[in-house]
Short mmCIF file of C-alpha atoms in Angstrom, two decimals:
data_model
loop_
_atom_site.label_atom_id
_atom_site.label_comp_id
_atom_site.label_asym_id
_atom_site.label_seq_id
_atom_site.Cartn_x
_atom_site.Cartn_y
_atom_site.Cartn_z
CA UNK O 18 -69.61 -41.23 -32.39
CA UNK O 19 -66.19 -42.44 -33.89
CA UNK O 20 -66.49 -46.11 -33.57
CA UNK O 21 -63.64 -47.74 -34.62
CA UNK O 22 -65.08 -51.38 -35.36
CA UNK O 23 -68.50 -52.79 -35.58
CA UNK O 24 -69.92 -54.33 -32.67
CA UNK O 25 -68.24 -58.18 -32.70
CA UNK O 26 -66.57 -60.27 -29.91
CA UNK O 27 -64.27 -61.44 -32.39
CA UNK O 28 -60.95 -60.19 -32.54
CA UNK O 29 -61.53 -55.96 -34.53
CA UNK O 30 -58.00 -56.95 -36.46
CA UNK O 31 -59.82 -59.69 -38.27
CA UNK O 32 -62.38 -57.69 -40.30
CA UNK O 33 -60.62 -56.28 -42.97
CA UNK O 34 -62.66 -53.00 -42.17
CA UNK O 35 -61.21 -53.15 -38.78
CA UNK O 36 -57.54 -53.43 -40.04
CA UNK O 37 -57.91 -50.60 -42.31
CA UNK O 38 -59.06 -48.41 -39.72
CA UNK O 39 -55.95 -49.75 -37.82
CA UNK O 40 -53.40 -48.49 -40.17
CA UNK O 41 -55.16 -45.41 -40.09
CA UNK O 42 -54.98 -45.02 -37.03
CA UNK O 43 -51.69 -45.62 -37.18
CA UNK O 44 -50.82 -43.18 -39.38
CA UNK O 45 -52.31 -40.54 -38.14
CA UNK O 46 -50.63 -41.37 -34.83
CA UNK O 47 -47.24 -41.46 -36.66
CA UNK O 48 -47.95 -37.85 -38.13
CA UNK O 49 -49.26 -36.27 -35.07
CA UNK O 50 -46.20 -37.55 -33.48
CA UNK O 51 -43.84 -36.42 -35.97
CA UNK O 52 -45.09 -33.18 -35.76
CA UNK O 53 -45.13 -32.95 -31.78
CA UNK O 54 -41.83 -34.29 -32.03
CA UNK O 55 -40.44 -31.57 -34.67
CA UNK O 56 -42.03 -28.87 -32.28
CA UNK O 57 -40.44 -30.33 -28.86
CA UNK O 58 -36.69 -30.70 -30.65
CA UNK O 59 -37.30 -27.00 -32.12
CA UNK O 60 -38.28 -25.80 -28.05
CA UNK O 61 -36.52 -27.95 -26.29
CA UNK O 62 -32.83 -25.85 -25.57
CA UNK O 63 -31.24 -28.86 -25.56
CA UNK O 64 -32.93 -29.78 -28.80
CA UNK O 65 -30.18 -30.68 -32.02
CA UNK O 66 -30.29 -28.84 -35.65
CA UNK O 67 -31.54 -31.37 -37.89
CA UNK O 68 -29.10 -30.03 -40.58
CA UNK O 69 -25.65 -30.09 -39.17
CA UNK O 70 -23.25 -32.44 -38.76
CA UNK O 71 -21.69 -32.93 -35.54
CA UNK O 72 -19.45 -35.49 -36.25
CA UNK O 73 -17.22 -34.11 -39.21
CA UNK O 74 -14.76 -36.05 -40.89
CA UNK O 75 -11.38 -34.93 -40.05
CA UNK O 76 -9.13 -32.83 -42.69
CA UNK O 77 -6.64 -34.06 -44.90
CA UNK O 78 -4.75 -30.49 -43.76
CA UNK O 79 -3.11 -32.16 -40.05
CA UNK O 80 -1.00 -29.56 -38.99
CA UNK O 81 1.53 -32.30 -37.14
CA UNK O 82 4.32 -30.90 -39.02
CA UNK O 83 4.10 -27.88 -38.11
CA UNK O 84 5.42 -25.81 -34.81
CA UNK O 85 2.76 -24.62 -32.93
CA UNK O 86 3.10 -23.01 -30.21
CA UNK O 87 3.77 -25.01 -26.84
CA UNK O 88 1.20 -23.96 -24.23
CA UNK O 89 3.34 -24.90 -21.52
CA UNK O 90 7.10 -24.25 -21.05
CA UNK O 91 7.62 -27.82 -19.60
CA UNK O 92 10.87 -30.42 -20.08
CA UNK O 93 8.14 -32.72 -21.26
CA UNK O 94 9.22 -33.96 -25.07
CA UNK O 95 7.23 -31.61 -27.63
CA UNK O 96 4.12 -33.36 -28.29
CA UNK O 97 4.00 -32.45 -31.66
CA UNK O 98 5.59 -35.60 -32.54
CA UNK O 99 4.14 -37.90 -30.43
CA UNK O 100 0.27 -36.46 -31.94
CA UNK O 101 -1.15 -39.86 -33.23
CA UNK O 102 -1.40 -39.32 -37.12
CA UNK O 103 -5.34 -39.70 -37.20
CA UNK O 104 -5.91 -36.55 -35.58
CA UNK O 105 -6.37 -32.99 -36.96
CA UNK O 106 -4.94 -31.65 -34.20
CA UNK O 107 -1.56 -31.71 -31.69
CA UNK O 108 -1.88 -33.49 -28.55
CA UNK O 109 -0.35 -32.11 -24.54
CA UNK O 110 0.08 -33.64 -21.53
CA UNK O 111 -1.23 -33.20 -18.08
CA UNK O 112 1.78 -31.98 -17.36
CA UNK O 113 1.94 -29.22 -19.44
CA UNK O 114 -2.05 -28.37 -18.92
CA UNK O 115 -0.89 -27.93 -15.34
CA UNK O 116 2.26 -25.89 -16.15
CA UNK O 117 -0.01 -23.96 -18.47
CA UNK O 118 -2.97 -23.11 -15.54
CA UNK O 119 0.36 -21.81 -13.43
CA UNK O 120 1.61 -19.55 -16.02
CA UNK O 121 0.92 -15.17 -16.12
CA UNK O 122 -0.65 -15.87 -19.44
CA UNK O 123 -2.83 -18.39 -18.59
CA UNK O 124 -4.14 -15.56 -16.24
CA UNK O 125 -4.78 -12.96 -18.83
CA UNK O 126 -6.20 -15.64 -21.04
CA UNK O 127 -3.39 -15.35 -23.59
CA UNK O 128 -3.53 -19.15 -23.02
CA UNK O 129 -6.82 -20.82 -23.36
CA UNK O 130 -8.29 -24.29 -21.43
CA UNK O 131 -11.64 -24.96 -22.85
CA UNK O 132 -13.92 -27.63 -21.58
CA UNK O 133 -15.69 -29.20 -23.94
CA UNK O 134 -18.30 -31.28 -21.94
CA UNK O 135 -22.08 -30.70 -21.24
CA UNK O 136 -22.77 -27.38 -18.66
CA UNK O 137 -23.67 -29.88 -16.33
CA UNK O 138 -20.23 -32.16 -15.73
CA UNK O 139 -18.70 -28.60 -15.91
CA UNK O 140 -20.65 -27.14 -13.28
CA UNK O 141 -19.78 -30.21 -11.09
CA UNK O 142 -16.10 -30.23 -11.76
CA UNK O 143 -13.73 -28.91 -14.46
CA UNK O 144 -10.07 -28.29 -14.44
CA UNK O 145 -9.35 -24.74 -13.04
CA UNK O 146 -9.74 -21.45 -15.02
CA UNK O 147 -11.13 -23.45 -17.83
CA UNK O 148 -13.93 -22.00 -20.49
CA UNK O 149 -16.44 -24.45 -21.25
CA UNK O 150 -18.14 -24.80 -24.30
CA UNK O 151 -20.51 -27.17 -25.55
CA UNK O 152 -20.38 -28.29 -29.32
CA UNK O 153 -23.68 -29.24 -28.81
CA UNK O 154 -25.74 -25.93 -27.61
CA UNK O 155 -22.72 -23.47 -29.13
CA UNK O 156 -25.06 -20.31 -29.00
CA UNK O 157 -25.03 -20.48 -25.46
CA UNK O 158 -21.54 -19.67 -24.80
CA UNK O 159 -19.72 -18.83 -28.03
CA UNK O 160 -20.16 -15.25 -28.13
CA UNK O 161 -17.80 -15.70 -25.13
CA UNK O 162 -15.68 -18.49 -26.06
CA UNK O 163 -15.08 -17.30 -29.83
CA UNK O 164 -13.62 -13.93 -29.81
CA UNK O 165 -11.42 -15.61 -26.34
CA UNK O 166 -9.86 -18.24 -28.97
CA UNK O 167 -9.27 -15.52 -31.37
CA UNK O 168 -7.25 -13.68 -29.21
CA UNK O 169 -5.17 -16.29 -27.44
CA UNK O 170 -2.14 -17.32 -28.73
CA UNK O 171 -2.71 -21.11 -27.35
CA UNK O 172 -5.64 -23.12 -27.05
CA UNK O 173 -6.02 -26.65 -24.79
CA UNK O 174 -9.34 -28.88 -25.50
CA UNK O 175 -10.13 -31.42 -23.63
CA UNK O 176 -13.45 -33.30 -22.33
CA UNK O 177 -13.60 -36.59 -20.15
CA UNK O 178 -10.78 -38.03 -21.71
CA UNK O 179 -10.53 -42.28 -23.04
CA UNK O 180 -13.14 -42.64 -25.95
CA UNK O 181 -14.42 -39.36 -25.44
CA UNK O 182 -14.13 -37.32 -28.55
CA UNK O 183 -15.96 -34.07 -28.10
CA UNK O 184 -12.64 -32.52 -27.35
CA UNK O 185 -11.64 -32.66 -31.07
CA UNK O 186 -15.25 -32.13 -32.27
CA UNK O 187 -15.38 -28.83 -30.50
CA UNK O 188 -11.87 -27.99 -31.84
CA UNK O 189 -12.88 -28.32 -35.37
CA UNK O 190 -15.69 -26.28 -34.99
CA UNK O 191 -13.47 -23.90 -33.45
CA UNK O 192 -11.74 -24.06 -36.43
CA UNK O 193 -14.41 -24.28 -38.62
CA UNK O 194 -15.36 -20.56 -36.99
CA UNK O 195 -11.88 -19.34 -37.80
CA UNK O 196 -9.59 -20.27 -35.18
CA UNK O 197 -5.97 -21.18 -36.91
CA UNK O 198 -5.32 -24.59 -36.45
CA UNK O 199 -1.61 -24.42 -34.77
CA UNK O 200 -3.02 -22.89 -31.87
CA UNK O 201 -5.25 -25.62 -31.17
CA UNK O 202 -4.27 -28.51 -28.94
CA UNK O 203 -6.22 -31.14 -27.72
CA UNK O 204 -5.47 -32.97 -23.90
CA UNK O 205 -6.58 -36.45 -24.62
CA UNK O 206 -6.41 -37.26 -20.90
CA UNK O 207 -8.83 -35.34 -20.22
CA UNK O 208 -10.90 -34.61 -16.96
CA UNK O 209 -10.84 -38.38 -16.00
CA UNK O 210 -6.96 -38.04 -15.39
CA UNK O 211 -6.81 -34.27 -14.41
CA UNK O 212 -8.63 -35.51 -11.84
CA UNK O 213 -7.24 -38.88 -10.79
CA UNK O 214 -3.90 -38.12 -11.04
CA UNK O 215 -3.41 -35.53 -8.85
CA UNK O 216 -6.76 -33.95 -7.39
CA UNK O 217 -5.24 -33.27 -4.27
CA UNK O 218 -2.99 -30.74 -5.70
CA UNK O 219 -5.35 -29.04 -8.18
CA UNK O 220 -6.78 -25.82 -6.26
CA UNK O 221 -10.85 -26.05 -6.09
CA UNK O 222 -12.67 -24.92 -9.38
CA UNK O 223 -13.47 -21.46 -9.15
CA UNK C 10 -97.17 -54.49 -28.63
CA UNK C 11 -94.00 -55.59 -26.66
CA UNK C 12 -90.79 -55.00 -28.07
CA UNK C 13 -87.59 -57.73 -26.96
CA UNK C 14 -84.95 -56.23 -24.62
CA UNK C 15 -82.02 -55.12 -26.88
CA UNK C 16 -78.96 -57.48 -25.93
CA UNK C 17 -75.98 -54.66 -25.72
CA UNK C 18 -72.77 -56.00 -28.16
CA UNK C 19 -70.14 -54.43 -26.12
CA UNK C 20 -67.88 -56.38 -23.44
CA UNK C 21 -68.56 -55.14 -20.01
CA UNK C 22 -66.34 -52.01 -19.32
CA UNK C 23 -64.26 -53.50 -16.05
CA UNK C 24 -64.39 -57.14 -17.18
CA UNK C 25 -60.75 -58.68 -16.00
CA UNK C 26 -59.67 -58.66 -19.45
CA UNK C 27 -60.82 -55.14 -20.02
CA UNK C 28 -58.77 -54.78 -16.55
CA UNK C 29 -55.50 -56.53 -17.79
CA UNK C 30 -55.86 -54.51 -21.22
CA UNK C 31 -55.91 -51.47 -19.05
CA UNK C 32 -52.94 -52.07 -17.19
CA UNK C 33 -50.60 -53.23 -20.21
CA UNK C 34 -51.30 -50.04 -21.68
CA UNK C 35 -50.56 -48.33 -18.86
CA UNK C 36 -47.55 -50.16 -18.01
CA UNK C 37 -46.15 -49.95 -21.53
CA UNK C 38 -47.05 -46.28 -22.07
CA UNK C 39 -45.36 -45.82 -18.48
CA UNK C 40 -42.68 -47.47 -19.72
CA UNK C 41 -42.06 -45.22 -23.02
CA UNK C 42 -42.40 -42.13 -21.49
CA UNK C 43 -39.75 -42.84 -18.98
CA UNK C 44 -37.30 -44.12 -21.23
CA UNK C 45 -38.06 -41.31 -24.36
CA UNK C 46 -37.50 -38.24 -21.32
CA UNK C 47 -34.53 -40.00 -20.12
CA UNK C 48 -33.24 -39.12 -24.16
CA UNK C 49 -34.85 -35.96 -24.78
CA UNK C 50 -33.03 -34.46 -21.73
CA UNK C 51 -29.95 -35.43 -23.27
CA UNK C 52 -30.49 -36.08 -26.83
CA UNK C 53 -26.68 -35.34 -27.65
CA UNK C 54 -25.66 -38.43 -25.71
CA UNK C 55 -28.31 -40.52 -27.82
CA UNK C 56 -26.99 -38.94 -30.90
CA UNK C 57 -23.28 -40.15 -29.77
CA UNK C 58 -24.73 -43.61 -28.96
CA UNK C 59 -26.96 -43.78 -32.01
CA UNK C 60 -23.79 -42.93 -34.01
CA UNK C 61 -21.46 -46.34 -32.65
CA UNK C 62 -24.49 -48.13 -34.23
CA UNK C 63 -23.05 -47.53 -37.50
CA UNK C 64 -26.37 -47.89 -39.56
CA UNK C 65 -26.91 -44.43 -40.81
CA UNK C 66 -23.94 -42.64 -42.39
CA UNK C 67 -25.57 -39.19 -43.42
CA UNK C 68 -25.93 -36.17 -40.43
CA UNK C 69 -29.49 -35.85 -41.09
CA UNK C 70 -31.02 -39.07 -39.75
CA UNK C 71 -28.83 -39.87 -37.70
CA UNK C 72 -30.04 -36.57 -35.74
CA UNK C 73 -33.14 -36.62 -37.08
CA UNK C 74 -33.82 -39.73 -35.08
CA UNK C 75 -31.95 -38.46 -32.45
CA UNK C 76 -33.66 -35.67 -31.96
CA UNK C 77 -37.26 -36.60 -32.40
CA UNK C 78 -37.39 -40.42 -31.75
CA UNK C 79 -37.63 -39.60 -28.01
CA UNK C 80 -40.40 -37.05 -27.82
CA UNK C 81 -42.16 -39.83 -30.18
CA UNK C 82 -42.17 -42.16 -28.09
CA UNK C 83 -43.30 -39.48 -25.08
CA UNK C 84 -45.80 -39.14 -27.18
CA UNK C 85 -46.97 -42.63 -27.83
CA UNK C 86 -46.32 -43.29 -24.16
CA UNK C 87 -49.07 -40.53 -23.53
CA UNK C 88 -51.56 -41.91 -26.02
CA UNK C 89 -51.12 -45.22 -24.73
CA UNK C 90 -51.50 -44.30 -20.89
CA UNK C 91 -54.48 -41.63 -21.59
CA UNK C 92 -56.04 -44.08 -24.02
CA UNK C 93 -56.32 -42.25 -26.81
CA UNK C 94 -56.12 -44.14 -30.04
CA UNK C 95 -54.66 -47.33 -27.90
CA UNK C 96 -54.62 -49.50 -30.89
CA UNK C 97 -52.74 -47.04 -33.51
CA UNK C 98 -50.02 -46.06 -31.02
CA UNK C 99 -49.53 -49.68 -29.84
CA UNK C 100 -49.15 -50.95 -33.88
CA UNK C 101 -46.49 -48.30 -34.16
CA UNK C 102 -44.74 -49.27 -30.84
CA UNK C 103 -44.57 -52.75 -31.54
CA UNK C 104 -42.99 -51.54 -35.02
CA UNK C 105 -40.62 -49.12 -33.04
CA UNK C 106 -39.86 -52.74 -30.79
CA UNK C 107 -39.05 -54.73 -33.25
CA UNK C 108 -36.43 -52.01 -35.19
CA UNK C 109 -34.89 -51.55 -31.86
CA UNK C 110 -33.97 -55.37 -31.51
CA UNK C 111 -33.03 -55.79 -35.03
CA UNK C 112 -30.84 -52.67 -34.31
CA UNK C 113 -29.55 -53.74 -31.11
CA UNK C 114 -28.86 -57.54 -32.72
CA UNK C 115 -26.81 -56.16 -35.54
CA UNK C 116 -25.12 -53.81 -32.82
CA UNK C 117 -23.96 -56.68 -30.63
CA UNK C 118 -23.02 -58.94 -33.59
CA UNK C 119 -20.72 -56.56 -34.58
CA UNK C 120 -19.41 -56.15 -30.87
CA UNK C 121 -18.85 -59.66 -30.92
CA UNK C 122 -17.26 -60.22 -34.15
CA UNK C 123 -14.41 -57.42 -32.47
CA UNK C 124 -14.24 -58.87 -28.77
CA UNK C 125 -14.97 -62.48 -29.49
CA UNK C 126 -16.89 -62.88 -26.66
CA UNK C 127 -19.66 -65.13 -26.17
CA UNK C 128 -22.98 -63.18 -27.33
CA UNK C 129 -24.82 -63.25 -24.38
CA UNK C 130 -21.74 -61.94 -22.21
CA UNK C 131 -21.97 -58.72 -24.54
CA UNK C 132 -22.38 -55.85 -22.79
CA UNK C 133 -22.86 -52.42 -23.98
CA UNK C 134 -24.99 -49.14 -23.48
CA UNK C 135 -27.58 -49.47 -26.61
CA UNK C 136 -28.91 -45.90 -25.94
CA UNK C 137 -32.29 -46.95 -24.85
CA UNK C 138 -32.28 -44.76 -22.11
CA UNK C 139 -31.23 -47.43 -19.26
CA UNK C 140 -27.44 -47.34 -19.15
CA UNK C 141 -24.98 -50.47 -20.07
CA UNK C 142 -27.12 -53.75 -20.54
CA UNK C 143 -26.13 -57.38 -21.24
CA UNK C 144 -27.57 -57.66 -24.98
CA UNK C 145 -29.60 -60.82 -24.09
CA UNK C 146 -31.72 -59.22 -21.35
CA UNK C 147 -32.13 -56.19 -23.26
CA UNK C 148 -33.87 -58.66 -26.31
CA UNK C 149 -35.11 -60.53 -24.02
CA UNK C 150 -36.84 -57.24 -22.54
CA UNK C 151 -37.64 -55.71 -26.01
CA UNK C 152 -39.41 -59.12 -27.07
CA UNK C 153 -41.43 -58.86 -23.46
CA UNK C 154 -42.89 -55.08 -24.86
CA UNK C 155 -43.04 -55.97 -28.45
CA UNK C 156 -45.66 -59.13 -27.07
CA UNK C 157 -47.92 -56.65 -24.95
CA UNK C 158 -47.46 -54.00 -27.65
CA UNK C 159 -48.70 -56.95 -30.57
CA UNK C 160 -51.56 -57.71 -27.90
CA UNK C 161 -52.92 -54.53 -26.99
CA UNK C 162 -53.26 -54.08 -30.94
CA UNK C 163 -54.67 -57.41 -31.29
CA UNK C 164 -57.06 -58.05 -28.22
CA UNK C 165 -60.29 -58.07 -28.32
CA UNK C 166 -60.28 -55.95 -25.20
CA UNK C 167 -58.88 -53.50 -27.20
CA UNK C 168 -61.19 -50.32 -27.46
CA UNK C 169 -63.13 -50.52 -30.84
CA UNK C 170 -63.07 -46.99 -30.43
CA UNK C 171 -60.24 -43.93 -30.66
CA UNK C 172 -61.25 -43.04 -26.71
CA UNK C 173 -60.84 -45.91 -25.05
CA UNK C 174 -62.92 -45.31 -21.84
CA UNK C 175 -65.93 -45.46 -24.35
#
């Protein structure tokens, strides 16, 4: 028998026997749970590494000065200078993501669109042609992504666009894994505008 | 020889209080388990919210809580609805209650230092596992769990026993 309390009507909490037991209780609760916990997040494929950091600071190293490569040949003005200075990385247009998804090497992927939102929101829409990778779970798809980036000469980030900053997460990691910075560019509009701007004209996700 | 009837100490299993106690477990271990799944399944989102907070600066609480707060409170949801150790898991959810609203209070403070809005007419989504809230309800709420949480540890209906159907 594992009784808890002695037999009283009173209140168990009030015996200082009782309240022991309670913190016990507790605490065995809390490690149990801990434990559970460690074993669920270690199972669980959408569970996170304790030990990284998925929000890194950005690097002192912007590469605004320098001229990378335009993905797009578009009359738009380069957007090199109009990056914002807080950012690692060069900013495009819409414009010239959808002057980029029309172009022959967009097609043999020496231009790259990655998505970086969850598998999910990609499944259910993403902007044409694009390679999605999540900075998130990046074993699932980076033995595809990576050597892709290597390759390309060009590579447009983007997620859902606003306040969403995976975009530039997933392009430091990118970076982090070796990909030269001045071919990464990040489309701040993201999937929010791709899609409100001009869905109509945007053939249907293949 | 006649020997007195023993008189038997413990409270009738199905008295209404025994009945309520029942249900607020239930209800609050319902409760946790709905919102902790609604995080595990996307603990990167939490992370992401958890991170606007501003509390913890280092990567490794920040997804260590992130990562396992959820399936903890699964877990205390399941203790709490099985009625296993009721009293333990509801002293550590009232704990959990009351450093979500102290969280969620500094969280819209801050909100309202930036948007100057009235506090009650702050809105935001405090990762709890229920979407954007207006910070008032979402106190309001919290105090609500942390009360049956403080009584199911506190009750005398509570089981004086780790197996509550004892």
């Amino acid at each position: 028998m594992i009784d808890g309390f002695s037999a009283s009507a009173k209140s168990p909490v009030g015996k200082p026997a009782g309240l022991h037991r309670l913190v016990l209780e507790s605490w065995v609760v809390g490690g149990f749970g801990l434990l559970l916990a460690l074993a669920a997040n270690a199972l669980s494929p959408r569970g996170l590494a304790l030990d990284r950091d998925y929000f890194p600071p950005q690097t002192a190293t912007a590469p605004l000065q320098s001229p990378a490569p335009a993905p797009a040949p578009t009359p738009q003005p380069a957007p090199v200078a109009d990056s914002p200075p807080t950012h690692d990385f060069r900013t495009v247009t819409r414009d010239q993501v959808e002057a980029m998804t029309r172009d022959a090497k967009f097609v043999t992927r020496k231009w790259l669109l990655i998505d970086a939102r969850r598998p999910e929101l990609h499944h259910q829409g993403h902007i044409p042609g694009s390679l999605q990778f999540d900075r998130f779970q990046p074993g699932q798809n980076l033995a595809t992504v990576l050597p892709a980036c290597l390759a390309a000469e060009s590579i447009v980030i983007y997620c859902n666009g606003g306040a969403c900053e995976d975009s530039h997460f997933a392009a430091r990691m990118l970076r982090d894994f070796g990909v030269p910075t001045d071919r990464i560019a990040i489309y701040e509009g993201g999937f929010f505008e791709w899609q409100s701007n001009a869905s109509s004209k945007s053939p249907p996700a293949p | 020889m006649s020997t007195a009837p023993a008189l038997d100490p413990r409270p009738r299993p199905w008295s209404t209080g025994r009945l309520i106690h029942h249900g607020g477990r239930i209800l609050l271990g319902a409760f946790l388990i709905q919102m902790g799944l609604v995080k595990a399944l996307d603990p990167a989102d939490f992370l992401k919210l958890l991170r606007e907070y501003h509390l913890l600066a280092s990567p490794w609480p920040l997804n260590a809580i992130a990562a396992l707060l959820p399936w903890f409170e699964i877990f205390c949801g399941l203790l709490l609805v099985v009625g296993i150790v009721v009293r333990g898991a509801a002293l550590i959810v009232t704990t959990l209650f009351l450093a979500f609203s102290l969280a969620i209070l500094h969280r819209a403070l801050e909100l309202q230092a930036t948007l100057d809005l009235p506090f009650c007419a702050i809105r935001f989504d405090c990762g709890c596992g229920a979407g954007e809230i207006l910070v008032c309800a979402k106190l309001l709420e919290n105090l609500t769990w942390f009360a049956l949480a403080s009584w199911l540890v506190i009750s005398r209906h509570a089981p004086r026993h780790l197996l509550v159907w004892r």
